Each structure stands twice: as structure tokens, then as C-alpha cells.
């Protein structure tokens, strides 16, 4: 398959380019497109064969559900069987935006899209290109991240091309993504809303809107996941990765010690530091992922830094932890998964 790369204005995408991509969606093909979180790999969510193409292109496990993207609130009605009051509150508050709601699916949504589940995950993205594509296609678009399963998620069209060239029909290049980590996935099928995946909307923001919100036990290492996607390898760079958590000064000391030892062994070490700490490391290839006091700068750069270390060919990645408040919860979730829960916790 020849992959067509089309540059589009991220704020005002031209209709001609959008129509080319929408024609591919309607014909059962695959289109990678930008959202505010990461790039998505899209196909017609109501077409069983098209949905299967997503799994094949990504080498994605068949029981890992796809998120269905819509362009207006009213499109939810045909996709779900009932709408709890919390869903309407959250839609009004956070859509368009990085929040995915898990609801009971209607018969209209095929099981190939939901990973065999009786629930469907739905969101309305906050990106002009994504919204224009969904609207012009005339169908909801199923779209997980546009990467090979297990790899760091793509936040630029170049990342997508690296993983998906020859596997998708069109890549819409709308520049870098704003949030940089995937949407928050919130299950509304039980008595209390449960976060299955932390993301661009924080737990604090959700609780302010609807009251108590729980974290799924599967977010913790060693616990049984409720969401099928939680049990699979995610976000992993090519080199092994170690996350060091604890007081900042202790993190710097431990990472410096490990980097020095590995360098003496002849290893090429990459250090994921922050704006406040990068100057303290004297060994290894040091990249600042962002500002500790502005977690959005870290989430926006997280996956691109992991891919940068891949391209540099490092033998080991050492990463600092950050506090798990606000967007920090999503950042630490991704870092720990990328490291395969290879973590040092310091007091």
C-alpha cells in the first residue's frame, strides 16, 4: 500500500484535503489524523472489516477496544443504549476534549470495534482536523493511537510515518499534538465513575463535575485490570527503561550513580530530566522533557522524547518521576508502563 502524506493547516484545514481523507474512510480504508492528545489511526467505526484493518495495521490484540470518535454530542445517541445523567454533565463540561466515556453499546456498533465487549468508548476530540474529518466522513471514526502496538504513541506525523508507512492509505499532517498523552477513559456503567486510564482530563476535574470518581485497581502493578487494554505492553521505547521516583535531590543522585556505572560499562545512557534538573547530570545524553511545575509541557513531550532516544540508539533510559497530582497522574502512568514497571522508589 502506498501511503499518502497530506499537510493540513491545524486550525483551518482545507476542505479538499479533508474530502480526500473522508473518501478513504467511507471506502473502508485507514486514515491517520491529529487530535489534541495523540495521532489516531482511523476507520469507519460501524464497518466490521474496516475496524479489523486497524487491528492488523497496529498488530493490536483483538480484545483491546477501539475508541469511537464523533464530531457532535447528538451522535452519541445512536451508539449507546442508555445515557446516565453523569454522561450528559461530563459531555457538556469536557467535550470537545480529552475525555472518553465508556457506556453500554447499541446494536449499531459492531463487536470488532468494541473488542467483543458490550460497552463502547466514545469521545469528541478537540482538534479542527479531527472534527472536520469525522463530519465530512459522515460516520463515527474508530481510532486508537497511530503506532505499532507497544510503541510510544505518536505526537507528530513523522512518528506516524515511522510506524505506519505502507500500512495506511493517508496521513493527515496537522503538526504536533497539544496534550501529548491519550484521553482519560472513564467507565460510567457502574454505580461510581471509574477511571480506566488517566489522561488529559484530571481526576480532580472530574470529581469537581460529578462527585466521587474512583481509580481502577488495574492501574496499579500486580492488580487485575478491568480494561482489556491495561494488560498489554504500552508506550515502550526500544531500550530498557528505569523510572526513579522520590524526592528530586534523591532522584538526581540515584540517576547520576546509575548513569556513571553504566557508562563505565560502555553503555550509551539517555536521561529524561526536567527543566529544573537537566544541568545537574554530567554523564549520559540528557534531554529535558519539560517543566516540573507545568505538567502539560511534560505530557506534550513525553512520547517524542522516548522516540528521540530510540533514534539516538541509547542502551538504557533513566527517567525522573514527578508528583501524581493533576496531569502528573497520566504522565506517571505512561512512564511506568513504558518502563515495564521497572521502578526505583526512594524515600
Coordinates of C-alpha atoms in Angstrom, one line a residue:
X1 CA 0.0 0.0 0.0
X2 CA 1.3 3.5 -0.8
X3 CA 0.7 5.9 2.0
X4 CA -0.2 9.5 1.0
X5 CA 1.1 12.2 3.4
X6 CA -1.1 15.3 3.2
X7 CA -0.1 18.5 5.1
X8 CA -3.1 20.4 6.5
X9 CA -3.5 23.7 8.4
X10 CA -4.2 22.5 12.0
X11 CA -6.5 25.5 12.7
X12 CA -8.3 25.8 9.4
X13 CA -7.9 22.5 7.4
X14 CA -8.7 22.9 3.7
X15 CA -11.8 21.1 2.6
X16 CA -10.1 19.5 -0.4
X17 CA -7.6 17.6 1.8
X18 CA -10.3 16.6 4.3
X19 CA -12.5 15.3 1.5
X20 CA -9.7 13.0 0.2
X21 CA -9.3 11.5 3.6
X22 CA -13.0 11.3 4.2
X23 CA -13.4 9.4 1.0
X24 CA -10.9 6.8 2.2
X25 CA -12.9 6.4 5.5
X26 CA -16.1 5.9 3.6
X27 CA -14.5 3.4 1.3
X28 CA -13.3 1.3 4.3
X29 CA -9.7 2.5 4.4
X30 CA -7.4 3.8 7.1
X31 CA -6.5 7.4 7.8
X32 CA -4.1 8.7 10.5
X33 CA -5.0 12.1 11.7
X34 CA -4.1 14.5 14.6
X35 CA -6.1 15.0 17.7
X36 CA -5.3 17.2 20.7
X37 CA -3.9 14.1 22.5
X38 CA -2.0 11.9 20.0
X39 CA -2.4 11.0 16.4
X40 CA -5.2 8.5 15.8
X41 CA -5.4 5.6 13.3
X42 CA -9.0 6.0 12.0
X43 CA -11.5 3.8 10.2
X44 CA -15.3 3.7 9.9
X45 CA -16.4 2.6 13.4
X46 CA -19.6 1.0 12.1
X47 CA -17.8 -1.2 9.5
X48 CA -16.6 -4.5 10.9
X49 CA -14.0 -5.1 8.1
X50 CA -12.6 -1.5 8.4
X51 CA -12.2 -1.9 12.2
X52 CA -10.3 -5.2 11.7
X53 CA -7.9 -3.3 9.4
X54 CA -6.9 -1.1 12.4
X55 CA -6.0 -4.2 14.5
X56 CA -4.0 -5.7 11.6
X57 CA -2.1 -2.4 10.9
X58 CA -1.2 -1.9 14.5
X59 CA -0.6 -5.6 15.3
X60 CA -3.1 -4.9 18.1
X61 CA -4.7 -7.6 20.3
X62 CA -8.3 -8.2 19.1
X63 CA -9.8 -7.8 22.6
X64 CA -8.4 -4.3 23.1
X65 CA -11.3 -2.0 22.4
X66 CA -11.2 1.0 20.0
X67 CA -12.3 4.4 20.9
X68 CA -15.1 5.8 18.7
X69 CA -14.6 9.5 17.8
X70 CA -17.6 11.7 17.0
X71 CA -18.0 15.3 15.9
X72 CA -21.1 16.4 17.8
X73 CA -22.9 15.5 21.1
X74 CA -26.0 14.2 19.2
X75 CA -24.0 11.4 17.5
X76 CA -23.7 9.6 20.9
X77 CA -27.4 8.7 20.9
X78 CA -27.2 6.1 18.2
X79 CA -24.1 4.5 19.6
X80 CA -25.3 3.8 23.2
X81 CA -28.2 2.1 24.9
X82 CA -28.7 4.5 27.7
X83 CA -27.2 7.7 28.9
X84 CA -26.6 8.2 32.7
X85 CA -27.0 11.8 34.0
X86 CA -23.3 11.9 34.7
X87 CA -22.5 11.4 31.0
X88 CA -24.5 14.5 29.9
X89 CA -22.8 16.6 32.6
X90 CA -19.4 15.4 31.5
X91 CA -20.1 15.9 27.8
X92 CA -21.2 19.5 28.4
X93 CA -18.2 20.2 30.6
X94 CA -15.3 18.4 28.7
X95 CA -16.4 17.8 25.1
X96 CA -14.8 18.5 22.8
X97 CA -11.7 17.4 24.7
X98 CA -9.5 14.6 26.0
X99 CA -12.2 12.6 27.8
X100 CA -13.5 9.2 26.7
X101 CA -16.7 7.8 28.2
X102 CA -17.4 4.1 28.4
X103 CA -21.2 3.4 28.0
X104 CA -23.4 0.4 27.1
X105 CA -23.2 -0.1 23.4
X106 CA -26.1 -0.2 20.9
X107 CA -26.5 -2.9 18.3
X108 CA -25.3 -0.4 15.8
X109 CA -21.7 -0.7 17.0
X110 CA -20.0 -3.9 15.9
X111 CA -18.1 -6.1 18.3
X112 CA -15.0 -5.8 16.2
X113 CA -14.9 -2.1 17.3
X114 CA -15.5 -2.8 21.0
X115 CA -13.1 -5.7 21.3
X116 CA -16.0 -8.1 21.9
X117 CA -17.4 -6.1 24.8
X118 CA -21.0 -4.9 25.3
X119 CA -19.7 -1.4 26.1
X120 CA -18.4 1.3 23.7
X121 CA -15.8 4.0 24.4
X122 CA -16.8 7.4 22.9
X123 CA -15.1 10.8 22.7
X124 CA -15.4 14.1 20.8
X125 CA -11.8 15.3 20.1
X126 CA -10.8 18.9 20.4
X127 CA -8.9 19.4 17.1
X128 CA -10.2 21.1 14.0
X129 CA -8.7 18.5 11.7
X130 CA -10.2 15.6 13.6
X131 CA -13.6 17.2 13.8
X132 CA -13.6 18.2 10.1
X133 CA -12.7 14.6 9.1
X134 CA -15.4 13.0 11.2
X135 CA -18.0 15.4 10.0
X136 CA -17.1 15.1 6.3
X137 CA -16.9 11.3 6.6
X138 CA -20.5 11.1 7.8
X139 CA -19.7 8.2 10.2
X140 CA -18.1 7.9 13.6
X141 CA -14.4 7.0 13.4
X142 CA -12.8 4.3 15.5
X143 CA -9.2 5.5 16.2
X144 CA -6.6 4.2 18.6
X145 CA -3.2 5.7 18.6
X146 CA -1.5 5.5 15.2
X147 CA 1.5 3.4 16.2
X148 CA 2.6 -0.2 16.3
X149 CA 1.1 -1.6 19.5
X150 CA 3.5 -1.4 22.4
X151 CA 5.5 1.5 20.9
X152 CA 5.4 5.1 22.2
X153 CA 2.3 6.9 20.9
X154 CA 2.8 9.3 18.0
X155 CA 2.5 13.0 18.6
X156 CA 3.7 14.1 15.1
X157 CA 3.0 12.9 11.6
X158 CA 6.7 11.9 11.3
X159 CA 6.1 9.5 14.2
X160 CA 3.1 8.0 12.4
X161 CA 5.0 7.6 9.2
X162 CA 7.8 5.8 11.0
X163 CA 5.4 3.1 12.2
X164 CA 2.6 3.2 9.6
X165 CA 4.1 3.9 6.2
X166 CA 2.7 1.3 3.8
X167 CA 0.0 0.2 6.3
X168 CA -2.4 3.2 6.0
X169 CA -3.9 5.0 3.0
X170 CA -3.5 8.6 4.2
X171 CA -1.7 10.5 6.9
X172 CA -3.0 14.0 7.6
X173 CA -0.1 16.1 8.9
X174 CA -1.5 18.7 11.3
X175 CA 1.7 19.4 13.2
X176 CA 2.5 18.3 16.8
X177 CA -0.3 17.4 19.3
X178 CA -1.0 19.7 22.2
X179 CA -1.6 17.4 25.2
X180 CA 0.7 14.5 24.2
X181 CA -0.9 11.7 26.2
X182 CA -4.1 9.9 25.4
X183 CA -7.6 10.8 26.7
X184 CA -8.8 9.9 30.1
X185 CA -11.0 6.8 29.9
X186 CA -13.9 6.9 32.3
X187 CA -16.3 4.0 32.9
X188 CA -19.9 5.1 33.5
X189 CA -21.5 1.7 33.5
X190 CA -21.3 1.1 37.3
X191 CA -22.6 2.9 40.4
X192 CA -19.5 5.1 40.7
X193 CA -17.5 6.5 37.7
X194 CA -14.1 4.7 37.4
X195 CA -11.0 5.9 35.6
X196 CA -9.7 3.1 33.5
X197 CA -6.9 5.2 32.0
X198 CA -5.7 8.6 33.3
X199 CA -5.2 11.2 30.6
X200 CA -5.8 14.8 29.5
X201 CA -8.7 15.4 31.9
X202 CA -7.6 15.0 35.5
X203 CA -9.3 13.1 38.3
X204 CA -9.7 16.4 40.2
X205 CA -11.6 18.0 37.3
X206 CA -13.9 15.0 37.0
X207 CA -14.7 15.0 40.7
X208 CA -15.5 18.7 40.6
X209 CA -18.0 17.9 37.9
X210 CA -19.7 14.7 39.1
X211 CA -18.5 14.0 42.7
X212 CA -16.6 10.8 43.7
X213 CA -14.5 9.2 41.0
X214 CA -12.5 6.0 41.6
X215 CA -9.3 4.7 40.1
X216 CA -9.5 1.2 38.6
X217 CA -7.3 -1.2 40.6
X218 CA -5.8 -2.3 37.3
X219 CA -3.8 0.9 37.2
X220 CA -1.7 -0.4 40.0
X221 CA 1.1 -3.0 39.2
X222 CA 0.1 -6.6 40.1
X223 CA -3.6 -5.9 40.1
X224 CA -6.2 -7.4 37.8
X225 CA -7.2 -4.8 35.1
X226 CA -10.8 -4.1 34.3
X227 CA -10.0 -2.6 30.9
X228 CA -8.5 -5.2 28.4
X229 CA -6.0 -2.7 27.1
X230 CA -4.4 -2.4 30.5
X231 CA -2.9 -5.9 30.4
X232 CA -0.8 -5.2 27.3
X233 CA 2.7 -3.7 26.9
X234 CA 2.4 0.0 26.1
X235 CA 4.5 3.0 25.2
X236 CA 7.8 1.1 25.3
X237 CA 11.0 2.5 23.8
X238 CA 13.5 0.1 22.2
X239 CA 16.0 0.4 25.1
X240 CA 15.2 -0.8 28.6
X241 CA 13.9 2.0 30.9
X242 CA 14.1 2.7 34.6
X243 CA 12.0 5.2 36.4
X244 CA 13.3 6.7 39.6
X245 CA 10.7 8.2 42.0
X246 CA 11.0 10.1 45.2
X247 CA 12.5 13.5 46.4
X248 CA 14.0 15.4 43.5
X249 CA 17.5 15.6 45.0
X250 CA 17.5 11.8 45.7
X251 CA 16.4 11.2 42.1
X252 CA 19.2 13.2 40.7
X253 CA 21.8 11.4 42.9
X254 CA 20.5 7.9 42.1
X255 CA 20.2 8.5 38.4
X256 CA 23.7 10.0 38.3
X257 CA 25.1 7.0 40.1
X258 CA 23.4 4.5 37.7
X259 CA 24.4 6.5 34.6
X260 CA 28.0 6.7 35.7
X261 CA 28.1 2.9 36.4
X262 CA 26.5 2.1 33.0
X263 CA 28.8 4.5 31.2
X264 CA 31.9 2.8 32.7
X265 CA 30.4 -0.5 31.3
X266 CA 30.4 1.1 27.9
X267 CA 26.6 1.7 27.7
X268 CA 25.0 4.6 26.0
X269 CA 22.7 6.2 28.5
X270 CA 19.8 8.5 27.9
X271 CA 18.5 10.6 30.8
X272 CA 15.0 12.0 30.7
X273 CA 15.3 15.0 33.0
X274 CA 13.3 18.2 33.6
X275 CA 14.0 21.9 33.0
X276 CA 14.8 22.2 36.7
X277 CA 17.3 19.3 36.9
X278 CA 19.0 18.8 33.5
X279 CA 22.1 20.8 34.4
X280 CA 22.9 18.5 37.3
X281 CA 23.7 15.5 35.1
X282 CA 27.3 15.1 34.0
X283 CA 27.1 11.7 32.3
X284 CA 24.9 10.5 29.5
X285 CA 22.7 12.1 26.9
X286 CA 20.4 14.4 28.8
X287 CA 17.0 15.6 27.4
X288 CA 14.6 17.8 29.3
X289 CA 11.0 16.6 28.9
X290 CA 9.5 19.8 30.3
X291 CA 8.9 21.9 33.4
X292 CA 8.1 20.1 36.7
X293 CA 5.8 23.0 37.6
X294 CA 3.8 22.7 34.3
X295 CA 2.9 19.0 33.7
X296 CA 1.3 19.8 30.3
X297 CA 4.8 20.6 29.0
X298 CA 5.9 17.2 30.1
X299 CA 2.9 15.3 28.7
X300 CA 3.3 17.1 25.4
X301 CA 6.9 16.0 25.0
X302 CA 6.9 12.6 26.8
X303 CA 6.5 10.2 23.8
X304 CA 8.6 12.4 21.4
X305 CA 11.5 12.2 23.9
X306 CA 11.2 8.4 24.1
X307 CA 11.3 8.2 20.3
X308 CA 14.2 10.6 20.2
X309 CA 16.2 8.2 22.5
X310 CA 15.2 5.4 20.1
X311 CA 16.7 7.3 17.2
X312 CA 19.8 8.0 19.2
X313 CA 20.3 4.3 19.8
X314 CA 20.7 4.5 23.6
X315 CA 21.2 1.3 25.5
X316 CA 19.4 2.4 28.6
X317 CA 16.9 5.2 29.5
X318 CA 16.8 6.6 33.0
X319 CA 13.7 8.8 33.8
X320 CA 12.7 11.1 36.7
X321 CA 9.3 10.7 38.3
X322 CA 7.0 13.7 39.0
X323 CA 4.2 14.2 41.5
X324 CA 1.0 12.3 40.7
X325 CA -1.3 15.3 41.1
X326 CA -3.4 16.7 38.1
X327 CA -1.9 15.7 34.8
X328 CA 1.0 14.1 36.7
X329 CA -1.1 11.0 37.2
X330 CA -1.3 10.4 33.5
X331 CA 2.4 11.2 33.0
X332 CA 3.5 8.7 35.7
X333 CA 1.0 6.1 34.3
X334 CA 2.7 6.3 30.9
X335 CA 6.3 6.4 32.3
X336 CA 5.7 3.3 34.5
X337 CA 4.2 1.4 31.6
X338 CA 7.0 2.4 29.3
X339 CA 9.4 1.1 31.8
X340 CA 7.5 -2.2 32.3
X341 CA 7.1 -1.1 35.9
X342 CA 10.9 -1.2 36.4
X343 CA 10.9 1.4 39.1
X344 CA 13.2 2.5 42.0
X345 CA 11.3 4.3 44.8
X346 CA 13.4 6.5 47.1
X347 CA 12.5 8.0 50.5

